[in-house]
Amino acid sequence: MKVYKFGGASVKDADSVKNVAILLEKVGCEDTFMVVSAMGKTTNALEEVVQLYFDEQDYEKKIHEIEAFHLEIVKELFDDQTKINQELKIFFSDIVSFLRRNKSPNYSYVYDQVVCNGELASTRIISAYLNQTGIANTWLDVRDYLKTDNNYREGKVNWDETEKNFRTIESGKLYVTQGFLGSDENHFTTTLGREGSDYTAAIIAYCLDAQSMTIWKDVPGVLNADPRYFSDPVLLNHISYEEAIELAYYGASVIHPKTMQPLQNKEIPFFVKSFINPTDSGTAIKKGAPLEPKISCFILKKDQHLVRFSSKDFSFITEDKLSGIFNQLYDAKIKVNLMQNSAISLSLCVEDKYGNLKELLNKLDKMYNIQHDEQVNLYTIRHFDEHSEKVLPLERELLRQTLKETLQIVTKA
Ligand SMILES: Nc1ncnc2c1ncn2[C@@H]1O[C@H](COP(=O)(O)OP(=O)(O)O)[C@@H](O)[C@H]1O
Ligand SMILES: N[C@@H](CC(=O)OP(=O)(O)O)C(=O)O
C-alpha cells in the first residue's frame, strides 16, 4: 500500500480540492491510504474558538464563521449538496453543544475535542467529492485505529494497539482519513501536536508496512532553504533519513520532526512532491548518501527567546542546577533549541509555544541572574563552509555555536 498525505495548503479551497482529484487521476490511487489535514487555516480558527470559550467570550460566532467557510467550499464542489451540508451542520452544532455542556476545566482536553473537527470536516468533504467524481473511496475515522495515551494536545502513540488495528485494513482500496488525530483508551479524541499530520501518515505507513509514503506540498520538494525567507533555494533530490531528521529537528518546517523515525525503522521510502506538478520527481528521503546535491542548508526559526542564567554567588552551574532548570522546562513544555554553558552561566534559545516562559523565569529569578532577549531569530546552517554565512542578515549577533557540520547563530530580530 502507498500512503499519501495532503496538508492544509493542498485543500485550502474548492479549486485545491478539485486539484487533488486531478492529481489522483494522474499518479494513481489504487491500494492507497490518504491522510488529510484541516482545510487552510481551519486549525488556527478552531484554536481561537477554544480560547474564546475559556475567556468566556462569544465563541459561537466564530464556529459559525468556520462552518460558513466549509459550506462555501461545498457549494462550489457538489451538484447536490444536501447530504454533505447536513453532515457538516451536525459537526459544527456538535461543537456548540459540547462546549455548552462541558464542565472540564482541562484546556488541553477541551482543545482536542474541538480542534479535531477541522480534519473530520475536511475528510468528509474530500471523500464525498472524490466519490462524486468517480474516484471510489472509503472514509475512515482514524480515532478508531490510532490509539494514544491521554496526554491531550501531544498524544503519545500506543504502537501495539495501533498496529493491531491497522492490520485489519483490507488492501487494494482507496481510503481517506484524518491526520493529526487519535483517541485515548476512553475513546476521547487526542491530537498529536500541531502540524502532526505528517507524523500520522508515517505512523500509518509503518503499521501498514507501506511500500512508500508521499507528502504533497506547495513546494517542489525539500529545498536547501525555506523559500519564504531565502532567495533562490535549490531542490534537494535525495536526503538520507538521518539527514532529514537533522534538518527537521533544526526547524526545516517542511517536514514534521517526528515523521522520520517510523519510516526509518522499516526503511519505507518517503517522497516530498509538489501538488502543483505531481509527476515531477521531488525529493526522495531514503537510505543512502546524506544529501544530493551536497550543499549548505539554511534554516530560520523565528520568535525565539534567548535566556541567560548566571549564578548569583559565582557558584558553578553543574549537573544538579542544570537538571533543576531542565526539569522545569520539561514540565512547562518549553522546547530548547540551543544550549551553551560556561562555569557560571547557561544560555538557552527556547520556544515559548504555550506562553508560560515568563512564569517559569519568575520562579527561577530567586536563584539566578537572568537576562532575557525576546523575539530573537535562530539561524542554523547544516554543512556550512566559509561562504555560507554571508547569506544571513546578521545585524545583531547575540550568540553562536559551531558543531561538526552545523553552525547556529542567534540574532536580534
Ligand atoms: N527546506 C524547505 N523546503 C521547502 N519548503 C520549506 C522548507 N522549509 C520551510 N518550508 C515551508 O514549508 C511549507 C510547506 O509546509 P507546510 O506549510 O507545513 O505544508 P502543509 O500544511 O501542506 O503540510 C512551504 O510552503 C515552505 O514555505
Ligand atoms: N491541521 C493540523 C495538522 C497538520 O498537520 O496540518 P498541516 O498538514 O496543514 O500542517 C495543524 O494545522 O496543526
GROMACS .gro file of C-alpha atoms and ligand atoms in nm:
model
  453
    1MET     CA    1   0.000   0.000   0.000
    2LYS     CA    2   0.102   0.363  -0.057
    3VAL     CA    3   0.037   0.643   0.188
    4TYR     CA    4  -0.036   0.996   0.063
    5LYS     CA    5  -0.058   1.300   0.288
    6PHE     CA    6  -0.237   1.620   0.185
    7GLY     CA    7  -0.178   1.919   0.413
    8GLY     CA    8  -0.395   2.224   0.476
    9ALA     CA    9  -0.246   2.419   0.184
   10SER     CA   10  -0.336   2.145  -0.064
   11VAL     CA   11  -0.706   2.155   0.036
   12LYS     CA   12  -0.747   2.521   0.124
   13ASP     CA   13  -1.038   2.595  -0.116
   14ALA     CA   14  -1.265   2.434  -0.377
   15ASP     CA   15  -1.008   2.463  -0.658
   16SER     CA   16  -0.746   2.290  -0.443
   17VAL     CA   17  -0.985   2.002  -0.370
   18LYS     CA   18  -1.055   1.972  -0.743
   19ASN     CA   19  -0.677   1.961  -0.795
   20VAL     CA   20  -0.649   1.668  -0.551
   21ALA     CA   21  -0.886   1.466  -0.771
   22ILE     CA   22  -0.687   1.557  -1.084
   23LEU     CA   23  -0.363   1.463  -0.906
   24LEU     CA   24  -0.501   1.124  -0.802
   25GLU     CA   25  -0.609   1.052  -1.162
   26LYS     CA   26  -0.256   1.141  -1.281
   27VAL     CA   27  -0.049   0.949  -1.029
   28GLY     CA   28  -0.290   0.664  -0.950
   29CYS     CA   29  -0.462   0.590  -0.622
   30GLU     CA   30  -0.541   0.220  -0.603
   31ASP     CA   31  -0.423   0.049  -0.283
   32THR     CA   32  -0.368   0.390  -0.121
   33PHE     CA   33  -0.425   0.542   0.221
   34MET     CA   34  -0.490   0.917   0.205
   35VAL     CA   35  -0.422   1.123   0.517
   36VAL     CA   36  -0.572   1.472   0.505
   37SER     CA   37  -0.535   1.781   0.726
   38ALA     CA   38  -0.789   2.053   0.802
   39MET     CA   39  -0.864   2.297   0.519
   40GLY     CA   40  -0.631   2.600   0.500
   41LYS     CA   41  -0.602   2.769   0.838
   42THR     CA   42  -0.903   2.593   0.999
   43THR     CA   43  -0.697   2.458   1.291
   44ASN     CA   44  -0.592   2.813   1.387
   45ALA     CA   45  -0.956   2.922   1.370
   46LEU     CA   46  -1.065   2.633   1.593
   47GLU     CA   47  -0.787   2.720   1.837
   48GLU     CA   48  -0.944   3.067   1.857
   49VAL     CA   49  -1.280   2.907   1.942
   50VAL     CA   50  -1.119   2.728   2.238
   51GLN     CA   51  -0.952   3.049   2.356
   52LEU     CA   52  -1.278   3.245   2.329
   53TYR     CA   53  -1.456   2.973   2.526
   54PHE     CA   54  -1.204   2.987   2.811
   55ASP     CA   55  -1.209   3.367   2.802
   56GLU     CA   56  -1.591   3.347   2.832
   57GLN     CA   57  -1.639   3.537   2.506
   58ASP     CA   58  -1.865   3.473   2.207
   59TYR     CA   59  -1.722   3.152   2.062
   60GLU     CA   60  -2.041   3.053   1.875
   61LYS     CA   61  -1.998   3.333   1.620
   62LYS     CA   62  -1.650   3.201   1.536
   63ILE     CA   63  -1.787   2.847   1.495
   64HIS     CA   64  -2.049   2.979   1.252
   65GLU     CA   65  -1.775   3.155   1.052
   66ILE     CA   66  -1.580   2.829   1.024
   67GLU     CA   67  -1.896   2.645   0.922
   68ALA     CA   68  -1.971   2.912   0.658
   69PHE     CA   69  -1.616   2.875   0.518
   70HIS     CA   70  -1.673   2.500   0.467
   71LEU     CA   71  -2.025   2.541   0.327
   72GLU     CA   72  -1.893   2.790   0.071
   73ILE     CA   73  -1.637   2.532  -0.050
   74VAL     CA   74  -1.909   2.265  -0.064
   75LYS     CA   75  -2.126   2.496  -0.277
   76GLU     CA   76  -1.856   2.504  -0.547
   77LEU     CA   77  -1.785   2.132  -0.535
   78PHE     CA   78  -2.114   1.945  -0.528
   79ASP     CA   79  -2.404   1.918  -0.768
   80ASP     CA   80  -2.626   1.802  -0.484
   81GLN     CA   81  -2.512   1.947  -0.152
   82THR     CA   82  -2.794   1.821   0.069
   83LYS     CA   83  -2.622   1.521   0.231
   84ILE     CA   84  -2.280   1.680   0.287
   85ASN     CA   85  -2.436   2.001   0.419
   86GLN     CA   86  -2.635   1.801   0.671
   87GLU     CA   87  -2.322   1.617   0.787
   88LEU     CA   88  -2.127   1.940   0.827
   89LYS     CA   89  -2.411   2.106   1.017
   90ILE     CA   90  -2.401   1.813   1.262
   91PHE     CA   91  -2.022   1.850   1.310
   92PHE     CA   92  -2.047   2.219   1.385
   93SER     CA   93  -2.357   2.202   1.604
   94ASP     CA   94  -2.184   1.919   1.796
   95ILE     CA   95  -1.901   2.161   1.883
   96VAL     CA   96  -2.152   2.414   2.018
   97SER     CA   97  -2.337   2.154   2.225
   98PHE     CA   98  -2.012   2.002   2.355
   99LEU     CA   99  -1.892   2.344   2.475
  100ARG     CA  100  -2.230   2.433   2.625
  101ARG     CA  101  -2.241   2.122   2.839
  102ASN     CA  102  -1.868   2.088   2.909
  103LYS     CA  103  -1.768   2.107   3.274
  104SER     CA  104  -1.400   2.018   3.234
  105PRO     CA  105  -1.153   2.296   3.316
  106ASN     CA  106  -0.880   2.100   3.135
  107TYR     CA  107  -0.779   2.329   2.847
  108SER     CA  108  -0.590   2.060   2.656
  109TYR     CA  109  -0.878   1.811   2.677
  110VAL     CA  110  -1.130   2.069   2.554
  111TYR     CA  111  -0.886   2.177   2.283
  112ASP     CA  112  -0.864   1.828   2.137
  113GLN     CA  113  -1.242   1.769   2.141
  114VAL     CA  114  -1.294   2.094   1.948
  115VAL     CA  115  -0.993   2.121   1.716
  116CYS     CA  116  -1.041   1.768   1.574
  117ASN     CA  117  -1.343   1.891   1.379
  118GLY     CA  118  -1.120   2.060   1.120
  119GLU     CA  119  -0.988   1.724   1.000
  120LEU     CA  120  -1.324   1.550   1.040
  121ALA     CA  121  -1.494   1.812   0.821
  122SER     CA  122  -1.221   1.826   0.553
  123THR     CA  123  -1.207   1.448   0.508
  124ARG     CA  124  -1.589   1.424   0.484
  125ILE     CA  125  -1.589   1.683   0.207
  126ILE     CA  126  -1.295   1.536   0.019
  127SER     CA  127  -1.415   1.177   0.044
  128ALA     CA  128  -1.763   1.273  -0.081
  129TYR     CA  129  -1.618   1.487  -0.361
  130LEU     CA  130  -1.388   1.208  -0.482
  131ASN     CA  131  -1.682   0.966  -0.483
  132GLN     CA  132  -1.883   1.216  -0.687
  133THR     CA  133  -1.601   1.242  -0.944
  134GLY     CA  134  -1.586   0.862  -0.977
  135ILE     CA  135  -1.283   0.805  -0.751
  136ALA     CA  136  -1.435   0.541  -0.523
  137ASN     CA  137  -1.303   0.559  -0.167
  138THR     CA  138  -1.384   0.469   0.191
  139TRP     CA  139  -1.385   0.733   0.468
  140LEU     CA  140  -1.233   0.610   0.795
  141ASP     CA  141  -1.240   0.768   1.137
  142VAL     CA  142  -0.872   0.748   1.231
  143ARG     CA  143  -0.968   0.762   1.600
  144ASP     CA  144  -1.093   0.402   1.570
  145TYR     CA  145  -0.741   0.294   1.472
  146LEU     CA  146  -0.475   0.531   1.603
  147LYS     CA  147  -0.461   0.492   1.982
  148THR     CA  148  -0.269   0.721   2.217
  149ASP     CA  149  -0.236   0.793   2.586
  150ASN     CA  150  -0.444   1.077   2.734
  151ASN     CA  151  -0.172   1.340   2.707
  152TYR     CA  152  -0.407   1.582   2.529
  153ARG     CA  153  -0.253   1.806   2.261
  154GLU     CA  154   0.058   1.585   2.246
  155GLY     CA  155  -0.077   1.228   2.247
  156LYS     CA  156   0.187   0.953   2.267
  157VAL     CA  157   0.113   0.665   2.032
  158ASN     CA  158   0.023   0.323   2.169
  159TRP     CA  159   0.209   0.137   1.896
  160ASP     CA  160   0.089  -0.217   1.978
  161GLU     CA  161  -0.279  -0.126   1.975
  162THR     CA  162  -0.243   0.098   1.672
  163GLU     CA  163  -0.058  -0.160   1.468
  164LYS     CA  164  -0.311  -0.428   1.560
  165ASN     CA  165  -0.597  -0.203   1.449
  166PHE     CA  166  -0.439  -0.110   1.116
  167ARG     CA  167  -0.369  -0.477   1.039
  168THR     CA  168  -0.747  -0.521   0.989
  169ILE     CA  169  -0.743  -0.284   0.688
  170GLU     CA  170  -0.822  -0.458   0.363
  171SER     CA  171  -0.567  -0.377   0.091
  172GLY     CA  172  -0.646  -0.279  -0.269
  173LYS     CA  173  -0.881   0.012  -0.197
  174LEU     CA  174  -0.852   0.388  -0.156
  175TYR     CA  175  -0.909   0.515   0.199
  176VAL     CA  176  -0.949   0.873   0.317
  177THR     CA  177  -0.873   0.954   0.678
  178GLN     CA  178  -0.771   1.238   0.911
  179GLY     CA  179  -0.422   1.345   1.003
  180PHE     CA  180  -0.331   1.483   1.348
  181LEU     CA  181  -0.596   1.285   1.544
  182GLY     CA  182  -0.608   0.980   1.766
  183SER     CA  183  -0.806   0.863   2.066
  184ASP     CA  184  -0.728   0.751   2.418
  185GLU     CA  185  -0.848   0.436   2.593
  186ASN     CA  186  -1.181   0.602   2.679
  187HIS     CA  187  -1.220   0.698   2.315
  188PHE     CA  188  -1.182   1.069   2.382
  189THR     CA  189  -1.013   1.249   2.095
  190THR     CA  190  -0.644   1.331   2.125
  191THR     CA  191  -0.420   1.528   1.890
  192LEU     CA  192  -0.056   1.460   1.810
  193GLY     CA  193   0.077   1.818   1.831
  194ARG     CA  194   0.045   2.100   1.578
  195GLU     CA  195   0.136   2.007   1.223
  196GLY     CA  196   0.112   1.642   1.327
  197SER     CA  197  -0.048   1.508   1.009
  198ASP     CA  198   0.289   1.422   0.852
  199TYR     CA  199   0.350   1.213   1.163
  200THR     CA  200   0.008   1.043   1.127
  201ALA     CA  201   0.097   0.946   0.771
  202ALA     CA  202   0.427   0.799   0.892
  203ILE     CA  203   0.253   0.604   1.173
  204ILE     CA  204   0.007   0.458   0.923
  205ALA     CA  205   0.284   0.380   0.672
  206TYR     CA  206   0.468   0.195   0.949
  207CYS     CA  207   0.161  -0.001   1.063
  208LEU     CA  208   0.066  -0.100   0.708
  209ASP     CA  209   0.424  -0.182   0.601
  210ALA     CA  210   0.362   0.063   0.319
  211GLN     CA  211   0.572   0.049   0.004
  212SER     CA  212   0.613   0.430   0.014
  213MET     CA  213   0.481   0.750   0.164
  214THR     CA  214   0.437   1.079  -0.024
  215ILE     CA  215   0.352   1.419   0.120
  216TRP     CA  216   0.212   1.664  -0.134
  217LYS     CA  217   0.326   2.021  -0.079
  218ASP     CA  218   0.310   2.369  -0.231
  219VAL     CA  219   0.688   2.349  -0.298
  220PRO     CA  220   0.876   2.125  -0.548
  221GLY     CA  221   1.018   1.916  -0.261
  222VAL     CA  222   1.260   1.977   0.024
  223LEU     CA  223   1.472   2.280  -0.067
  224ASN     CA  224   1.805   2.379   0.084
  225ALA     CA  225   1.632   2.682   0.243
  226ASP     CA  226   1.281   2.799   0.327
  227PRO     CA  227   1.162   2.993   0.018
  228ARG     CA  228   0.971   3.239   0.243
  229TYR     CA  229   1.296   3.373   0.389
  230PHE     CA  230   1.576   3.287   0.144
  231SER     CA  231   1.606   3.364  -0.226
  232ASP     CA  232   1.692   3.107  -0.496
  233PRO     CA  233   1.659   2.788  -0.290
  234VAL     CA  234   1.781   2.467  -0.452
  235LEU     CA  235   1.581   2.141  -0.468
  236LEU     CA  236   1.738   1.853  -0.276
  237ASN     CA  237   1.691   1.540  -0.490
  238HIS     CA  238   1.787   1.290  -0.225
  239ILE     CA  239   1.823   1.304   0.154
  240SER     CA  240   1.909   1.019   0.390
  241TYR     CA  241   1.675   0.953   0.684
  242GLU     CA  242   1.943   1.072   0.927
  243GLU     CA  243   1.998   1.398   0.742
  244ALA     CA  244   1.621   1.458   0.712
  245ILE     CA  245   1.584   1.405   1.088
  246GLU     CA  246   1.857   1.663   1.148
  247LEU     CA  247   1.700   1.917   0.909
  248ALA     CA  248   1.354   1.873   1.065
  249TYR     CA  249   1.497   1.886   1.418
  250TYR     CA  250   1.669   2.218   1.349
  251GLY     CA  251   1.342   2.357   1.213
  252ALA     CA  252   1.305   2.286   0.839
  253SER     CA  253   0.929   2.306   0.881
  254VAL     CA  254   0.853   2.133   0.551
  255ILE     CA  255   0.870   1.801   0.744
  256HIS     CA  256   0.744   1.741   1.096
  257PRO     CA  257   1.039   1.624   1.312
  258LYS     CA  258   0.863   1.308   1.434
  259THR     CA  259   0.789   1.186   1.082
  260MET     CA  260   1.115   1.015   1.002
  261GLN     CA  261   1.151   0.770   1.290
  262PRO     CA  262   0.869   0.526   1.197
  263LEU     CA  263   0.973   0.537   0.831
  264GLN     CA  264   1.338   0.483   0.901
  265ASN     CA  265   1.262   0.187   1.129
  266LYS     CA  266   1.110  -0.003   0.837
  267GLU     CA  267   1.313   0.172   0.565
  268ILE     CA  268   0.999   0.296   0.393
  269PRO     CA  269   1.090   0.539   0.111
  270PHE     CA  270   0.945   0.884   0.169
  271PHE     CA  271   0.880   1.142  -0.105
  272VAL     CA  272   0.808   1.513  -0.078
  273LYS     CA  273   0.642   1.627  -0.401
  274SER     CA  274   0.459   1.922  -0.548
  275PHE     CA  275   0.081   1.905  -0.567
  276ILE     CA  276   0.108   2.158  -0.850
  277ASN     CA  277   0.342   1.941  -1.062
  278PRO     CA  278   0.275   1.594  -0.920
  279THR     CA  279   0.466   1.399  -1.185
  280ASP     CA  280   0.793   1.584  -1.109
  281SER     CA  281   1.036   1.374  -0.908
  282GLY     CA  282   1.051   1.596  -0.594
  283THR     CA  283   1.269   1.484  -0.305
  284ALA     CA  284   1.331   1.121  -0.211
  285ILE     CA  285   1.417   1.050   0.153
  286LYS     CA  286   1.560   0.703   0.190
  287LYS     CA  287   1.872   0.503   0.268
  288GLY     CA  288   2.189   0.631   0.106
  289ALA     CA  289   2.422   0.930   0.089
  290PRO     CA  290   2.329   1.216   0.324
  291LEU     CA  291   2.245   1.481   0.068
  292GLU     CA  292   2.227   1.514  -0.309
  293PRO     CA  293   2.333   1.773  -0.420
  294LYS     CA  294   2.571   1.824  -0.128
  295ILE     CA  295   2.522   2.192  -0.044
  296SER     CA  296   2.468   2.405   0.265
  297CYS     CA  297   2.114   2.403   0.405
  298PHE     CA  298   1.970   2.711   0.579
  299ILE     CA  299   1.704   2.707   0.848
  300LEU     CA  300   1.545   3.002   1.025
  301LYS     CA  301   1.344   2.973   1.345
  302LYS     CA  302   1.170   3.297   1.432
  303ASP     CA  303   1.010   3.415   1.758
  304GLN     CA  304   1.267   3.251   1.981
  305HIS     CA  305   1.379   3.358   2.329
  306LEU     CA  306   1.739   3.378   2.437
  307VAL     CA  307   1.772   3.329   2.813
  308ARG     CA  308   2.100   3.354   3.001
  309PHE     CA  309   2.111   3.220   3.358
  310SER     CA  310   2.411   3.307   3.571
  311SER     CA  311   2.465   3.212   3.933
  312LYS     CA  312   2.419   3.493   4.187
  313ASP     CA  313   2.705   3.378   4.412
  314PHE     CA  314   2.962   3.278   4.149
  315SER     CA  315   2.894   2.909   4.218
  316PHE     CA  316   2.932   2.667   3.927
  317ILE     CA  317   2.630   2.571   3.719
  318THR     CA  318   2.677   2.196   3.737
  319GLU     CA  319   2.462   1.883   3.695
  320ASP     CA  320   2.229   1.947   3.991
  321LYS     CA  321   2.147   2.301   3.879
  322LEU     CA  322   2.122   2.202   3.513
  323SER     CA  323   1.879   1.921   3.592
  324GLY     CA  324   1.670   2.158   3.808
  325ILE     CA  325   1.637   2.405   3.520
  326PHE     CA  326   1.571   2.135   3.260
  327ASN     CA  327   1.308   1.961   3.473
  328GLN     CA  328   1.116   2.287   3.499
  329LEU     CA  329   1.147   2.348   3.125
  330TYR     CA  330   1.021   1.996   3.059
  331ASP     CA  331   0.721   2.040   3.290
  332ALA     CA  332   0.634   2.369   3.119
  333LYS     CA  333   0.669   2.201   2.772
  334ILE     CA  334   0.927   2.462   2.669
  335LYS     CA  335   1.147   2.336   2.387
  336VAL     CA  336   1.519   2.409   2.397
  337ASN     CA  337   1.663   2.468   2.051
  338LEU     CA  338   2.020   2.555   2.152
  339MET     CA  339   2.221   2.543   2.472
  340GLN     CA  340   2.563   2.672   2.566
  341ASN     CA  341   2.717   2.671   2.909
  342SER     CA  342   3.023   2.801   3.088
  343ALA     CA  343   3.134   2.764   3.451
  344ILE     CA  344   2.880   3.008   3.594
  345SER     CA  345   2.631   3.063   3.316
  346LEU     CA  346   2.389   2.878   3.091
  347SER     CA  347   2.243   3.024   2.772
  348LEU     CA  348   1.936   2.871   2.615
  349CYS     CA  349   1.748   2.954   2.299
  350VAL     CA  350   1.392   2.837   2.359
  351GLU     CA  351   1.046   2.838   2.204
  352ASP     CA  352   0.758   2.959   2.423
  353LYS     CA  353   0.480   2.766   2.246
  354TYR     CA  354   0.237   2.769   2.537
  355GLY     CA  355   0.317   3.119   2.667
  356ASN     CA  356   0.444   3.014   3.010
  357LEU     CA  357   0.812   3.111   2.988
  358LYS     CA  358   0.771   3.435   3.189
  359GLU     CA  359   0.608   3.247   3.478
  360LEU     CA  360   0.894   2.997   3.481
  361LEU     CA  361   1.159   3.271   3.471
  362ASN     CA  362   0.987   3.445   3.764
  363LYS     CA  363   1.030   3.126   3.967
  364LEU     CA  364   1.397   3.084   3.868
  365ASP     CA  365   1.470   3.451   3.930
  366LYS     CA  366   1.528   3.379   4.300
  367MET     CA  367   1.821   3.151   4.223
  368TYR     CA  368   1.980   3.311   3.915
  369ASN     CA  369   2.054   3.641   3.748
  370ILE     CA  370   1.852   3.618   3.431
  371GLN     CA  371   1.899   3.805   3.106
  372HIS     CA  372   1.611   3.759   2.863
  373ASP     CA  373   1.602   3.863   2.494
  374GLU     CA  374   1.263   3.816   2.333
  375GLN     CA  375   1.186   3.779   1.963
  376VAL     CA  376   1.524   3.657   1.851
  377ASN     CA  377   1.600   3.461   1.533
  378LEU     CA  378   1.783   3.132   1.535
  379TYR     CA  379   1.969   3.055   1.212
  380THR     CA  380   2.107   2.707   1.153
  381ILE     CA  381   2.337   2.616   0.865
  382ARG     CA  382   2.392   2.245   0.805
  383HIS     CA  383   2.710   2.161   0.608
  384PHE     CA  384   2.837   2.515   0.636
  385ASP     CA  385   3.151   2.645   0.467
  386GLU     CA  386   3.333   2.976   0.466
  387HIS     CA  387   3.085   3.128   0.218
  388SER     CA  388   2.751   3.011   0.354
  389GLU     CA  389   2.733   3.254   0.646
  390LYS     CA  390   2.739   3.552   0.407
  391VAL     CA  391   2.382   3.468   0.303
  392LEU     CA  392   2.248   3.556   0.650
  393PRO     CA  393   2.140   3.907   0.757
  394LEU     CA  394   2.342   3.911   1.078
  395GLU     CA  395   2.297   4.265   1.209
  396ARG     CA  396   2.299   4.197   1.582
  397GLU     CA  397   2.458   3.867   1.664
  398LEU     CA  398   2.389   3.753   2.020
  399LEU     CA  399   2.536   3.405   2.028
  400ARG     CA  400   2.698   3.150   1.801
  401GLN     CA  401   2.780   2.782   1.829
  402THR     CA  402   2.963   2.551   1.595
  403LEU     CA  403   2.926   2.175   1.592
  404LYS     CA  404   3.100   1.948   1.342
  405GLU     CA  405   2.872   2.018   1.047
  406THR     CA  406   2.630   2.267   1.195
  407LEU     CA  407   2.663   2.637   1.265
  408GLN     CA  408   2.395   2.809   1.474
  409ILE     CA  409   2.365   3.185   1.522
  410VAL     CA  410   2.116   3.375   1.736
  411THR     CA  411   2.041   3.730   1.627
  412LYS     CA  412   1.818   4.010   1.749
  413ALA     CA  413   1.521   4.024   1.509
  414LIG     N1  414   1.357   2.349   0.344
  414LIG     C1  415   1.233   2.374   0.297
  414LIG     N2  416   1.196   2.329   0.176
  414LIG     C2  417   1.072   2.352   0.128
  414LIG     N3  418   0.976   2.420   0.196
  414LIG     C3  419   1.008   2.467   0.318
  414LIG     C4  420   1.138   2.446   0.375
  414LIG     N4  421   1.139   2.500   0.499
  414LIG     C5  422   1.019   2.552   0.519
  414LIG     N5  423   0.938   2.533   0.411
  414LIG     C6  424   0.799   2.579   0.405
  414LIG     O1  425   0.714   2.468   0.422
  414LIG     C7  426   0.593   2.495   0.352
  414LIG     C8  427   0.517   2.365   0.332
  414LIG     O2  428   0.490   2.306   0.456
  414LIG     P1  429   0.350   2.326   0.528
  414LIG     O3  430   0.303   2.468   0.510
  414LIG     O4  431   0.363   2.272   0.666
  414LIG     O5  432   0.260   2.233   0.437
  414LIG     P2  433   0.125   2.160   0.472
  414LIG     O6  434   0.043   2.250   0.560
  414LIG     O7  435   0.067   2.140   0.337
  414LIG     O8  436   0.162   2.031   0.538
  414LIG     C9  437   0.640   2.561   0.225
  414LIG     O9  438   0.541   2.642   0.169
  414LIG    C10  439   0.763   2.641   0.270
  414LIG    O10  440   0.730   2.775   0.293
  415LIG     N1  441  -0.433   2.073   1.095
  415LIG     C1  442  -0.328   2.048   1.190
  415LIG     C2  443  -0.244   1.927   1.150
  415LIG     C3  444  -0.150   1.946   1.034
  415LIG     O1  445  -0.052   1.877   1.023
  415LIG     O2  446  -0.181   2.038   0.943
  415LIG     P1  447  -0.087   2.073   0.812
  415LIG     O3  448  -0.065   1.941   0.738
  415LIG     O4  449  -0.170   2.169   0.732
  415LIG     O5  450   0.043   2.131   0.861
  415LIG     C4  451  -0.244   2.173   1.212
  415LIG     O6  452  -0.265   2.273   1.142
  415LIG     O7  453  -0.162   2.175   1.301
   0.00000   0.00000   0.00000
